[in-house]
mmCIF file of C-alpha atoms in Angstrom:
data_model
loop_
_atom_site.group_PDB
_atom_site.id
_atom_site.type_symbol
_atom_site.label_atom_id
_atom_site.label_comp_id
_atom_site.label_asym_id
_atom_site.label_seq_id
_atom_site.Cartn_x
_atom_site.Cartn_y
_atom_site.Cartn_z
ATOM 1 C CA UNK A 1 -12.974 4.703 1.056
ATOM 2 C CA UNK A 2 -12.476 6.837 -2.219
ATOM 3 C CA UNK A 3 -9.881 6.041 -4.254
ATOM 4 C CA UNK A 4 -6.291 5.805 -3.870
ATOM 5 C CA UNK A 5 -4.229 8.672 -5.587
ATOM 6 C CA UNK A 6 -1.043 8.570 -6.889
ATOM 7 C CA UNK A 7 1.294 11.018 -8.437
ATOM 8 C CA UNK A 8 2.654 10.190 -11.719
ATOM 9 C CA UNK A 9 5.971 10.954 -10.269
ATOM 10 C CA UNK A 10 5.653 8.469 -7.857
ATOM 11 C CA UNK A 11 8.889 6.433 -7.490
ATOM 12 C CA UNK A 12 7.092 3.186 -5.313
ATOM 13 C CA UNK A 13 3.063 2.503 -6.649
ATOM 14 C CA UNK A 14 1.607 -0.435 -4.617
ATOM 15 C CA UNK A 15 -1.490 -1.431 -5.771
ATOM 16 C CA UNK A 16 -3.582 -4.712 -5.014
ATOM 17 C CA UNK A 17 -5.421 -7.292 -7.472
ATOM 18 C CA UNK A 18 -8.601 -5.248 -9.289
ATOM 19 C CA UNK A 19 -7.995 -1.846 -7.550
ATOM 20 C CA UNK A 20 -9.103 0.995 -9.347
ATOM 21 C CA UNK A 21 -7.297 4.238 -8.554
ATOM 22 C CA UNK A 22 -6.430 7.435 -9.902
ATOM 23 C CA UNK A 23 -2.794 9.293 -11.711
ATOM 24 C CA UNK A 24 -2.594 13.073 -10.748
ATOM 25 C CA UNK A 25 0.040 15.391 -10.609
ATOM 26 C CA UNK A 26 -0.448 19.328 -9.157
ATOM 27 C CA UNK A 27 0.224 22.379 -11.559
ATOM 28 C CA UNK A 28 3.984 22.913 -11.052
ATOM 29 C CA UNK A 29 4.616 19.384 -12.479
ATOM 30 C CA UNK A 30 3.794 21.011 -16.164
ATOM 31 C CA UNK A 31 1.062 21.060 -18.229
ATOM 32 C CA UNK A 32 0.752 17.129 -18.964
ATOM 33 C CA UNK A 33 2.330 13.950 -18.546
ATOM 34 C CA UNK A 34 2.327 10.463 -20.619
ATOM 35 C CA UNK A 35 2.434 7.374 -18.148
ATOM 36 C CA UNK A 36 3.577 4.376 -19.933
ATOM 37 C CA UNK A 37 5.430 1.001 -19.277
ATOM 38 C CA UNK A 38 9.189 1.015 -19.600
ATOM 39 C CA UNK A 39 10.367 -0.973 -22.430
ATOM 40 C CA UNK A 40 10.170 -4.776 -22.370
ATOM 41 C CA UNK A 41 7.914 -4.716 -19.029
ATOM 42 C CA UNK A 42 4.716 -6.879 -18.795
ATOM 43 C CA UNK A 43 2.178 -4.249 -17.826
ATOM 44 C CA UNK A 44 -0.059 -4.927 -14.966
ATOM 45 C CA UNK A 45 -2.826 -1.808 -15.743
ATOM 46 C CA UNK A 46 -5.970 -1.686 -18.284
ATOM 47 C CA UNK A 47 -4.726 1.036 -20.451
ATOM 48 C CA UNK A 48 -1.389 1.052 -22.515
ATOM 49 C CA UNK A 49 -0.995 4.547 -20.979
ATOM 50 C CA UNK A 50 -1.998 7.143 -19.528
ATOM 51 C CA UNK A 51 -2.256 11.423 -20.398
ATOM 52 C CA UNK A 52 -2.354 12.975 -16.958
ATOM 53 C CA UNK A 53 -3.024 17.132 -16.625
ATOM 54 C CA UNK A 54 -3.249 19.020 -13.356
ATOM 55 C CA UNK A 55 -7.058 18.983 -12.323
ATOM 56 C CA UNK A 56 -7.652 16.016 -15.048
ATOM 57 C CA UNK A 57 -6.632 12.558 -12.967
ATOM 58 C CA UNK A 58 -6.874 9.563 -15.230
ATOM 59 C CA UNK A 59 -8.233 5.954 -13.789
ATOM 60 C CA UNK A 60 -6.362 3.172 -13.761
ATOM 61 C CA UNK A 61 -7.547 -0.341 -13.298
ATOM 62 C CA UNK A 62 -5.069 -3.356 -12.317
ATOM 63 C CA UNK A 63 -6.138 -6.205 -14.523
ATOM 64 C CA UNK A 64 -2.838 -8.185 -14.345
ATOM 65 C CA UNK A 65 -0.665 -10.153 -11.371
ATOM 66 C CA UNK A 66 2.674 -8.857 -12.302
ATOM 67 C CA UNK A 67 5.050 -6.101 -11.000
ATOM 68 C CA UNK A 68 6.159 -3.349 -13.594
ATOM 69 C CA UNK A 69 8.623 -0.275 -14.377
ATOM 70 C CA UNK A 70 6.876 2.617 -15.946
ATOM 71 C CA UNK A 71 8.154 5.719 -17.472
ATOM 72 C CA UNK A 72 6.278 9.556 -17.958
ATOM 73 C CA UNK A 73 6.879 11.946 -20.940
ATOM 74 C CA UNK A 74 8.297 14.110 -20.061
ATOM 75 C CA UNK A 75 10.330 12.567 -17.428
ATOM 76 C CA UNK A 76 10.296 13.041 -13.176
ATOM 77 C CA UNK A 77 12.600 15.157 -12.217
ATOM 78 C CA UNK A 78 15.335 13.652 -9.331
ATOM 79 C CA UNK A 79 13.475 9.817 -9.933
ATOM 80 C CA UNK A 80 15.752 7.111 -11.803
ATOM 81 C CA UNK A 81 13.276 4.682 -11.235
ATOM 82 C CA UNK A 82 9.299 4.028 -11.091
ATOM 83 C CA UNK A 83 7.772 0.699 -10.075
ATOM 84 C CA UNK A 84 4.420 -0.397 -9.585
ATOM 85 C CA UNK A 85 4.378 -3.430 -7.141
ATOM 86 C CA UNK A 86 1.214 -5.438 -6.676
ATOM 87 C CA UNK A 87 0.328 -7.005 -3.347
ATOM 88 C CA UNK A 88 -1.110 -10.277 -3.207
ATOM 89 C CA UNK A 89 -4.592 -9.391 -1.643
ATOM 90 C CA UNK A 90 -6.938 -7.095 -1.464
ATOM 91 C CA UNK A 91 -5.963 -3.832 1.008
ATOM 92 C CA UNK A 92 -7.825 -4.260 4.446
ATOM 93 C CA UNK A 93 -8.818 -2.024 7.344
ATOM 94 C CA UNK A 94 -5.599 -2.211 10.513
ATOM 95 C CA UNK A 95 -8.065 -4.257 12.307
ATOM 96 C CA UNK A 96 -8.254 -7.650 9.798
ATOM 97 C CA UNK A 97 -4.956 -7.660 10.325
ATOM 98 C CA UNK A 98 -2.672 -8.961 6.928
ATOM 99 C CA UNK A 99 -0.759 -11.954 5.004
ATOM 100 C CA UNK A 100 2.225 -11.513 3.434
ATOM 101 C CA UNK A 101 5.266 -13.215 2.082
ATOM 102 C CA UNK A 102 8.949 -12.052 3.036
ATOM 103 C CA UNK A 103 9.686 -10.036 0.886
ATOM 104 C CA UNK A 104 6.470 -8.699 -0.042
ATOM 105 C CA UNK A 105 3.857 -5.744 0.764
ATOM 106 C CA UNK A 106 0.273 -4.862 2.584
ATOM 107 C CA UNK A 107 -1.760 -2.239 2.652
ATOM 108 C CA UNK A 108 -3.383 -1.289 5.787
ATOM 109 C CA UNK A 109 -6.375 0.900 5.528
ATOM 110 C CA UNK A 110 -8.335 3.422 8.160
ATOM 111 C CA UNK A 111 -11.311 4.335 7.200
ATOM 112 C CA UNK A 112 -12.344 6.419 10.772
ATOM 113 C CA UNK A 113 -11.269 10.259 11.341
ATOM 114 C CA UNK A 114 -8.362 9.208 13.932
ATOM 115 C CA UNK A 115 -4.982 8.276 13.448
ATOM 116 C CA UNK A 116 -4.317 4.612 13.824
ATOM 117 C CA UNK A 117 -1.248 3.135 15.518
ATOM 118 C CA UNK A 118 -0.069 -0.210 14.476
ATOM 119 C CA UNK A 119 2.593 -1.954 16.810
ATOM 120 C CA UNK A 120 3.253 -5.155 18.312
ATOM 121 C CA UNK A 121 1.474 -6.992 20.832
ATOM 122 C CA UNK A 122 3.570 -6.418 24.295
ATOM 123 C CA UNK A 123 2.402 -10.039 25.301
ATOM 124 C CA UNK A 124 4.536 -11.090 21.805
ATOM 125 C CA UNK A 125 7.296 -13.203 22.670
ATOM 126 C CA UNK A 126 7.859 -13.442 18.519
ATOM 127 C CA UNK A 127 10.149 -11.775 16.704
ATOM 128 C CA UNK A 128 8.585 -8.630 14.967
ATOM 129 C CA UNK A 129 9.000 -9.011 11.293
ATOM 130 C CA UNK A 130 8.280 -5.288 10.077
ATOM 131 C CA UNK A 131 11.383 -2.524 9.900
ATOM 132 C CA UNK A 132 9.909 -0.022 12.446
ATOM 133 C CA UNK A 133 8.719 -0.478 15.997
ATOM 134 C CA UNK A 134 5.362 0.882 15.008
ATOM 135 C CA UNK A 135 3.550 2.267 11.964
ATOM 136 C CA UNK A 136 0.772 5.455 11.901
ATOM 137 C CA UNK A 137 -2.113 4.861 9.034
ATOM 138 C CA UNK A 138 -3.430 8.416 9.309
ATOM 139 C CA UNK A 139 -6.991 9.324 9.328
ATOM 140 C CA UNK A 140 -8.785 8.202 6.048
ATOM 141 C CA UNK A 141 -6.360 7.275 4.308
ATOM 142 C CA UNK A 142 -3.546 4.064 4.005
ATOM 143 C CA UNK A 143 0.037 2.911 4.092
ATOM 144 C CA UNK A 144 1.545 0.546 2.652
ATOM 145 C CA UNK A 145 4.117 -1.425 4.620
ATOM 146 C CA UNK A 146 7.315 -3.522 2.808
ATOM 147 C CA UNK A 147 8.084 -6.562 4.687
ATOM 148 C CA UNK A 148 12.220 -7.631 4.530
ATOM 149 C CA UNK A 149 12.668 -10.907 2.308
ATOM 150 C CA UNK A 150 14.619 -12.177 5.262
ATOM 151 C CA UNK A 151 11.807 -11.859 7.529
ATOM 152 C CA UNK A 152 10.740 -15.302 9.580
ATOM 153 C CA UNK A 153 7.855 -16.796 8.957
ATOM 154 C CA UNK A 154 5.087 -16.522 11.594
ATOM 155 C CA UNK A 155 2.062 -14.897 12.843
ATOM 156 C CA UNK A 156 2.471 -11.763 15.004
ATOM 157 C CA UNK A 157 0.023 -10.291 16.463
ATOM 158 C CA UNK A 158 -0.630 -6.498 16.956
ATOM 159 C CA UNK A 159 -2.379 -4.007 18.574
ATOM 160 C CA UNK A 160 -4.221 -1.443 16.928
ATOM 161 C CA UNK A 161 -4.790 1.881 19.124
ATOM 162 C CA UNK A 162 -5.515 5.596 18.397
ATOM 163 C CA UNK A 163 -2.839 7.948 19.448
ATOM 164 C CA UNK A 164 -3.427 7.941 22.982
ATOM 165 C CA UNK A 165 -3.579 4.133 23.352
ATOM 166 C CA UNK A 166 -7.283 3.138 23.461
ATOM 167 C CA UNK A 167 -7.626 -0.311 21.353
ATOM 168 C CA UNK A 168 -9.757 0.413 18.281
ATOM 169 C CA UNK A 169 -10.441 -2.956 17.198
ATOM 170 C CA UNK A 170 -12.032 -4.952 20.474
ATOM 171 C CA UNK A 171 -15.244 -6.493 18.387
ATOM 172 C CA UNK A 172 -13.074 -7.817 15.637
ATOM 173 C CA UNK A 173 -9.987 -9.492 18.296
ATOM 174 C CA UNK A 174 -6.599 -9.733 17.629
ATOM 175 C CA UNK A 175 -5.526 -8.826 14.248
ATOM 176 C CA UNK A 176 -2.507 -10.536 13.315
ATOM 177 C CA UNK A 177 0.262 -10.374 10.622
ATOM 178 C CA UNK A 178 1.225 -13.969 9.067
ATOM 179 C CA UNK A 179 4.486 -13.863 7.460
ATOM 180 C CA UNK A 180 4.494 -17.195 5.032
ATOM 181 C CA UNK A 181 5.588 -18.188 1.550
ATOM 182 C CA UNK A 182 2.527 -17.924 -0.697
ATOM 183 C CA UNK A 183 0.514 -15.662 1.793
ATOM 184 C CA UNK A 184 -2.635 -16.692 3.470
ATOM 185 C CA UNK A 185 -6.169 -14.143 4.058
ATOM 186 C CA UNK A 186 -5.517 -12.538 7.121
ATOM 187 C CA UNK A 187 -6.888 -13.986 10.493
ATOM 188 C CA UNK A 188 -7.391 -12.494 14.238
ATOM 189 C CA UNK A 189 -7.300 -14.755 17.217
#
């Protein structure tokens, strides 16, 4: 998969440990914009900041474990706040499934041409911990899913489908979401 994109107006950036990924911004933003920490924040990126112009992205690299505010010059228009939040793995494909702690973030990943429906496994007799019934990771491209601090600790597993139902992941098994204090790599059954 290419690299993730995100506009420097962005309000919510969730990144994971080492990712490399790219600022942009499209040609009725203005002619450039300066991407830097906010004041007093422990900055989780390689570069102090960042000059972003339509047509010229700039690469980022996380090289730091900590959540941030940033800022642009000139500022986003209609956005009081920008965070970047850092997940505590690596983003995987729907099918390896994910660990997370309440509270926290994953990023689910489809790499095929189809649009990939996450939802619980009907045979589930857990509680779901995730805010909506089901979750669409369209084709080539990610989401990244925000798990309630309250949420109960447990595995739950889920099925992953295309849009008319047919299981997509039947040579990997089961993948399964643990929610747990201090996360764990994500496991199937």
């Amino acid at each position: 998969m290419q690299q993730r994109q995100f506009n420097v107006f962005s309000p919510l950036v969730v990144l994971f440990p080492g990712e490399t990924f790219q600022w942009i911004m499209n040609k009725a933003e203005g002619p450039s914009v300066t991407v830097q920490p906010s004041p007093g924040t422990s900055w989780p990126l390689d570069k102090p900041s960042y000059v972003v112009a339509p047509n010229a992205p700039a690469t980022a690299k996380v090289i730091g474990g900590t959540n941030a505010t940033f800022a642009c010059t000139p500022p986003a228009n209609n956005v009081t706040t920008q965070k970047i939040i850092l997940t505590a793995r690596v983003a995987g494909p729907a099918c390896d499934g994910a660990s997370v702690e309440p509270g926290g973030y994953f990023i689910m990943l489809n790499e095929s041409a189809e649009t990939l429906m996450i939802a619980p496994d009907p045979a589930n007799a857990n509680y779901w911990p995730l805010p909506q019934p089901r979750y669409a990771v369209p084709p080539n491209s990610w989401i990244a899913v925000a798990v309630p601090s309250d949420a109960a600790n447990g595995s739950y597993p889920v099925t992953v489908t295309d849009k008319l139902g047919v299981p997509q992941c039947p040579q990997q098994g089961q993948p399964i979401i643990i929610v747990q204090p201090g996360g764990i790599e994500g496991r199937k059954r």
